[in-house]
Amino acid sequence: MKSQDSLFITLEGGEGSGKSTLARKLTETLISLGYNAISTREPGGTKLGNQVRYWLLNRDSDVSLGSISELLLFLAARAQHIEELIKPALDSGKIVICDRFNDSTIAYQGIARGLGAEIVENQCLFACQGVLPQLTLFLDLDPRIGLERTKKLSKDSAKDGVMDRIESEELAFHDSVREGLRWIAKNNPNRVHLIDASQTFEEVLQNSLEIILYSLNR
Ligand code: T5A
């Protein structure tokens, strides 16, 4: 195993932009190169996070959810995720790759739901207690392509093409998420790297690895 400093990496992007596939492959590749890396996702990563994920995403859940409750549930899952998994992993020198984090909350709840980017960012900072990503890969993709990929994936996995509560929002909502993520990338050029997710998966992986290895060897 290489001696390394910890690195907190987040993957951001719209539905079906390839984050989960990339998180898996990046972790495998970094481990094969001798790095100590783990991947996790939001909402999720802990028992509480997985329960909250069900309330947030499952369309069969009979829990009704307003925008503010939705925001606070994402943040409750995040606070627990940081305390239970992310901070201990970083403290022990690991590379942590997290599929979605604060930028998703700012883009989905702050911008697309209209709660306000600044107020949501402040709530995120409170939930994170100083644990923030050093590097973010933003997989930028037209939501029309991403949603098609997601539909195909859920068909193939016998979910019969059923979309979750947020995936099934209107296209205008997903366009607004993309604009929100682009705005965040523009305002955080040192942290956020935009990757064209319409390329082949191999190209996306190669671009991502180059950015991560550069950051690790700096
Ligand atoms: N959310 C989340 C909020 O509203 N606020 C928040 O604060 C947070 C944290 C999470 C939902 O919650 C919302 C956002 C989401 O709506 P989720 O199921 O975790 O729900 O949703 P996603 O993260 O969007 O997961 P998806 O699986 O839909 O998308 P991914 O992970 O981006 O895509 P992936 O890797 O599963 O790929 C989809 C398909 O495309 C193929 C893959 O093989 C797969 O079949 N693929 C490619 N095909 C062609 N070219 C490429 N380059 C490809 N890369 C992958």
Short mmCIF file of C-alpha atoms and ligand atoms in Angstrom, two decimals:
data_model
loop_
_atom_site.label_atom_id
_atom_site.label_comp_id
_atom_site.label_asym_id
_atom_site.label_seq_id
_atom_site.Cartn_x
_atom_site.Cartn_y
_atom_site.Cartn_z
CA MET A 1 0.00 0.00 0.00
CA LYS A 2 1.35 3.48 -0.89
CA SER A 3 1.85 6.05 1.84
CA GLN A 4 -0.60 8.82 1.02
CA ASP A 5 -2.47 11.78 2.43
CA SER A 6 -6.23 11.41 2.63
CA LEU A 7 -8.25 12.90 -0.22
CA PHE A 8 -11.97 13.62 -0.25
CA ILE A 9 -13.35 13.39 -3.81
CA THR A 10 -16.98 13.93 -4.78
CA LEU A 11 -18.70 12.97 -8.04
CA GLU A 12 -21.52 15.20 -9.20
CA GLY A 13 -23.85 15.26 -12.21
CA GLY A 14 -27.45 14.74 -13.26
CA GLU A 15 -29.37 11.46 -13.41
CA GLY A 16 -27.61 8.73 -15.38
CA SER A 17 -24.46 10.79 -15.98
CA GLY A 18 -22.32 7.78 -14.99
CA LYS A 19 -21.30 8.64 -11.40
CA SER A 20 -21.98 5.24 -9.80
CA THR A 21 -20.19 3.35 -12.57
CA LEU A 22 -17.27 5.80 -12.33
CA ALA A 23 -17.11 5.59 -8.51
CA ARG A 24 -16.82 1.79 -8.69
CA LYS A 25 -14.21 1.77 -11.43
CA LEU A 26 -12.10 4.59 -9.92
CA THR A 27 -11.99 2.84 -6.56
CA GLU A 28 -10.95 -0.48 -8.15
CA THR A 29 -8.27 1.26 -10.23
CA LEU A 30 -6.85 3.28 -7.33
CA ILE A 31 -6.68 0.14 -5.18
CA SER A 32 -4.92 -1.72 -8.00
CA LEU A 33 -2.38 1.15 -8.10
CA GLY A 34 -1.70 0.63 -4.39
CA TYR A 35 -3.87 3.41 -2.91
CA ASN A 36 -6.19 2.91 0.04
CA ALA A 37 -9.53 4.05 -1.42
CA ILE A 38 -13.20 3.53 -0.62
CA SER A 39 -16.40 4.66 -2.30
CA THR A 40 -19.72 5.61 -0.83
CA ARG A 41 -22.86 7.46 -1.95
CA GLU A 42 -25.50 9.96 -0.90
CA PRO A 43 -28.07 9.57 0.33
CA GLY A 44 -26.73 6.38 1.88
CA GLY A 45 -23.49 5.10 3.37
CA THR A 46 -24.96 4.41 6.84
CA LYS A 47 -28.00 2.60 8.23
CA LEU A 48 -29.76 5.93 8.81
CA GLY A 49 -28.73 7.15 5.35
CA ASN A 50 -30.23 4.09 3.69
CA GLN A 51 -33.51 4.47 5.58
CA VAL A 52 -33.68 8.16 4.68
CA ARG A 53 -32.89 7.20 1.05
CA TYR A 54 -36.03 5.06 0.99
CA TRP A 55 -38.23 7.96 2.22
CA LEU A 56 -36.63 10.38 -0.21
CA LEU A 57 -36.62 8.32 -3.38
CA ASN A 58 -39.21 5.57 -3.25
CA ARG A 59 -42.40 6.56 -5.03
CA ASP A 60 -44.36 3.83 -3.22
CA SER A 61 -43.54 5.32 0.17
CA ASP A 62 -46.74 6.92 1.49
CA VAL A 63 -44.75 9.65 3.28
CA SER A 64 -45.55 13.07 1.79
CA LEU A 65 -42.57 15.38 1.53
CA GLY A 66 -42.31 19.16 1.10
CA SER A 67 -39.16 20.85 -0.23
CA ILE A 68 -37.87 21.94 3.19
CA SER A 69 -38.40 18.48 4.72
CA GLU A 70 -36.67 17.00 1.69
CA LEU A 71 -33.66 19.29 2.21
CA LEU A 72 -33.42 18.50 5.91
CA LEU A 73 -33.61 14.76 5.28
CA PHE A 74 -30.74 14.91 2.78
CA LEU A 75 -28.75 16.87 5.36
CA ALA A 76 -29.59 14.50 8.22
CA ALA A 77 -28.29 11.62 6.11
CA ARG A 78 -25.16 13.66 5.29
CA ALA A 79 -24.36 14.63 8.89
CA GLN A 80 -24.55 10.97 9.94
CA HIS A 81 -22.54 9.87 6.91
CA ILE A 82 -19.73 12.28 7.79
CA GLU A 83 -19.67 11.36 11.47
CA GLU A 84 -19.91 7.60 11.00
CA LEU A 85 -17.99 6.93 7.77
CA ILE A 86 -16.39 9.83 5.87
CA LYS A 87 -14.49 11.58 8.69
CA PRO A 88 -13.10 8.37 10.24
CA ALA A 89 -11.96 7.19 6.78
CA LEU A 90 -10.24 10.52 6.03
CA ASP A 91 -8.69 10.58 9.51
CA SER A 92 -7.15 7.18 8.81
CA GLY A 93 -5.57 8.46 5.56
CA LYS A 94 -7.96 6.99 3.01
CA ILE A 95 -9.12 8.37 -0.32
CA VAL A 96 -12.90 8.71 -0.08
CA ILE A 97 -14.94 8.86 -3.31
CA CYS A 98 -18.49 9.99 -2.62
CA ASP A 99 -21.22 9.75 -5.29
CA ARG A 100 -23.04 13.10 -4.76
CA PHE A 101 -22.58 15.61 -1.89
CA ASN A 102 -23.22 19.30 -1.18
CA ASP A 103 -23.25 20.42 -4.83
CA SER A 104 -26.22 18.11 -5.48
CA THR A 105 -28.09 19.68 -2.57
CA ILE A 106 -27.38 23.21 -3.80
CA ALA A 107 -28.39 22.33 -7.39
CA TYR A 108 -31.46 20.14 -6.65
CA GLN A 109 -32.92 21.74 -3.51
CA GLY A 110 -31.38 25.23 -3.68
CA ILE A 111 -31.79 25.93 -7.39
CA ALA A 112 -34.21 23.42 -9.03
CA ARG A 113 -36.62 23.32 -6.05
CA GLY A 114 -36.12 27.06 -5.54
CA LEU A 115 -35.13 27.11 -1.86
CA GLY A 116 -32.18 29.42 -2.69
CA ALA A 117 -28.56 28.48 -3.40
CA GLU A 118 -27.06 30.60 -0.64
CA ILE A 119 -29.36 29.48 2.14
CA VAL A 120 -28.93 25.82 1.14
CA GLU A 121 -25.15 26.18 0.96
CA ASN A 122 -25.14 27.56 4.50
CA GLN A 123 -27.24 24.63 5.72
CA CYS A 124 -24.80 22.24 4.00
CA LEU A 125 -21.86 23.90 5.73
CA PHE A 126 -23.58 23.42 9.08
CA ALA A 127 -24.26 19.71 8.36
CA CYS A 128 -20.68 19.08 7.22
CA GLN A 129 -18.90 20.54 10.26
CA GLY A 130 -15.81 21.43 8.22
CA VAL A 131 -15.52 18.14 6.27
CA LEU A 132 -15.60 19.34 2.66
CA PRO A 133 -14.44 17.83 -0.65
CA GLN A 134 -11.00 18.81 -1.93
CA LEU A 135 -11.78 17.64 -5.47
CA THR A 136 -15.04 17.33 -7.39
CA LEU A 137 -15.57 15.69 -10.76
CA PHE A 138 -18.72 17.05 -12.40
CA LEU A 139 -20.01 14.70 -15.12
CA ASP A 140 -21.81 17.13 -17.36
CA LEU A 141 -24.52 15.60 -19.58
CA ASP A 142 -27.75 16.64 -21.28
CA PRO A 143 -30.47 15.26 -18.97
CA ARG A 144 -32.30 13.85 -22.01
CA ILE A 145 -29.38 11.45 -22.54
CA GLY A 146 -28.91 10.74 -18.82
CA LEU A 147 -32.60 9.93 -18.24
CA GLU A 148 -32.60 7.58 -21.25
CA ARG A 149 -29.60 5.75 -19.77
CA THR A 150 -31.35 5.52 -16.39
CA LYS A 151 -34.57 4.21 -17.98
CA LYS A 152 -32.64 1.57 -19.86
CA LEU A 153 -30.74 0.59 -16.71
CA SER A 154 -33.93 0.20 -14.66
CA LYS A 155 -35.51 -1.87 -17.45
CA ASP A 156 -32.44 -4.11 -17.59
CA SER A 157 -32.48 -4.51 -13.81
CA ALA A 158 -36.12 -5.65 -13.85
CA LYS A 159 -37.41 -2.41 -12.30
CA ASP A 160 -39.51 -2.24 -15.46
CA GLY A 161 -38.37 1.27 -16.36
CA VAL A 162 -39.84 2.76 -13.16
CA MET A 163 -38.16 6.05 -12.21
CA ASP A 164 -37.67 7.17 -8.59
CA ARG A 165 -39.37 10.22 -7.02
CA ILE A 166 -36.74 12.74 -8.15
CA GLU A 167 -35.87 11.12 -11.51
CA SER A 168 -39.53 11.41 -12.48
CA GLU A 169 -39.54 15.23 -12.12
CA GLU A 170 -40.14 17.18 -15.36
CA LEU A 171 -37.34 17.81 -17.84
CA ALA A 172 -37.29 21.53 -16.90
CA PHE A 173 -36.34 20.49 -13.34
CA HIS A 174 -33.40 18.41 -14.63
CA ASP A 175 -32.30 21.22 -16.97
CA SER A 176 -32.28 23.53 -13.99
CA VAL A 177 -30.16 21.04 -11.98
CA ARG A 178 -27.63 20.98 -14.84
CA GLU A 179 -27.51 24.79 -14.99
CA GLY A 180 -27.06 24.84 -11.20
CA LEU A 181 -24.13 22.41 -11.33
CA ARG A 182 -22.53 24.41 -14.15
CA TRP A 183 -22.89 27.59 -12.10
CA ILE A 184 -21.24 25.89 -9.10
CA ALA A 185 -18.39 24.64 -11.35
CA LYS A 186 -17.85 28.14 -12.73
CA ASN A 187 -17.69 29.60 -9.22
CA ASN A 188 -15.33 26.93 -7.84
CA PRO A 189 -12.72 26.46 -10.58
CA ASN A 190 -10.01 25.19 -8.22
CA ARG A 191 -12.15 22.38 -6.80
CA VAL A 192 -14.63 21.41 -9.53
CA HIS A 193 -13.46 19.80 -12.79
CA LEU A 194 -16.06 19.55 -15.54
CA ILE A 195 -15.93 16.32 -17.55
CA ASP A 196 -17.92 15.80 -20.74
CA ALA A 197 -20.01 12.74 -19.79
CA SER A 198 -21.24 12.22 -23.37
CA GLN A 199 -17.82 10.69 -24.14
CA THR A 200 -17.35 6.92 -23.92
CA PHE A 201 -17.06 5.57 -20.40
CA GLU A 202 -13.37 4.73 -21.03
CA GLU A 203 -12.67 8.39 -21.92
CA VAL A 204 -14.53 9.64 -18.84
CA LEU A 205 -12.54 7.21 -16.67
CA GLN A 206 -9.23 8.26 -18.22
CA ASN A 207 -9.94 12.01 -17.78
CA SER A 208 -11.00 11.41 -14.17
CA LEU A 209 -7.95 9.32 -13.30
CA GLU A 210 -5.59 11.93 -14.72
CA ILE A 211 -7.16 14.63 -12.54
CA ILE A 212 -7.08 12.48 -9.40
CA LEU A 213 -3.50 11.25 -9.89
CA TYR A 214 -2.34 14.82 -10.55
CA SER A 215 -4.00 15.90 -7.32
CA LEU A 216 -2.47 12.98 -5.35
CA ASN A 217 1.04 13.61 -6.67
CA ARG A 218 1.04 17.39 -6.26
N1 T5A B 1 -30.35 14.25 -4.56
C1 T5A B 1 -29.23 13.73 -3.97
C2 T5A B 1 -30.86 15.48 -4.18
O1 T5A B 1 -31.91 15.92 -4.67
N2 T5A B 1 -30.19 16.20 -3.22
C3 T5A B 1 -29.05 15.73 -2.61
O2 T5A B 1 -28.50 16.40 -1.73
C4 T5A B 1 -28.56 14.44 -3.00
C5 T5A B 1 -27.33 13.88 -2.36
C6 T5A B 1 -30.18 10.16 -5.76
C7 T5A B 1 -31.22 11.20 -6.07
O3 T5A B 1 -31.26 12.15 -5.02
C8 T5A B 1 -31.08 13.46 -5.55
C9 T5A B 1 -30.39 13.27 -6.86
C10 T5A B 1 -30.93 11.95 -7.35
O4 T5A B 1 -32.15 12.20 -8.01
P1 T5A B 1 -29.60 8.00 -7.10
O5 T5A B 1 -30.35 6.76 -7.44
O6 T5A B 1 -28.39 7.84 -6.25
O7 T5A B 1 -30.58 9.00 -6.41
O8 T5A B 1 -29.41 8.80 -8.44
P2 T5A B 1 -28.17 9.04 -9.31
O9 T5A B 1 -27.01 9.47 -8.48
O10 T5A B 1 -28.59 9.98 -10.37
O11 T5A B 1 -27.87 7.60 -9.88
P3 T5A B 1 -28.08 7.07 -11.30
O12 T5A B 1 -27.78 5.61 -11.23
O13 T5A B 1 -29.40 7.49 -11.87
O14 T5A B 1 -27.01 7.83 -12.16
P4 T5A B 1 -25.45 7.70 -12.23
O15 T5A B 1 -24.91 7.03 -11.02
O16 T5A B 1 -24.92 9.02 -12.56
O17 T5A B 1 -25.23 6.77 -13.51
P5 T5A B 1 -24.77 5.23 -13.60
O18 T5A B 1 -23.34 5.11 -13.34
O19 T5A B 1 -25.73 4.39 -12.81
O20 T5A B 1 -24.98 5.01 -15.17
C11 T5A B 1 -26.28 4.91 -15.74
C12 T5A B 1 -26.18 4.00 -16.98
O21 T5A B 1 -25.38 4.63 -17.96
C13 T5A B 1 -24.29 3.80 -18.34
C14 T5A B 1 -24.08 2.83 -17.17
O22 T5A B 1 -23.48 1.63 -17.60
C15 T5A B 1 -25.51 2.64 -16.69
O23 T5A B 1 -26.15 1.66 -17.47
N3 T5A B 1 -23.13 4.68 -18.57
C16 T5A B 1 -22.79 5.11 -19.81
N4 T5A B 1 -23.30 4.87 -21.03
C17 T5A B 1 -22.70 5.50 -22.08
N5 T5A B 1 -21.61 6.32 -21.96
C18 T5A B 1 -21.05 6.57 -20.75
N6 T5A B 1 -20.01 7.40 -20.65
C19 T5A B 1 -21.66 5.96 -19.60
N7 T5A B 1 -21.38 5.99 -18.27
C20 T5A B 1 -22.30 5.23 -17.66
#
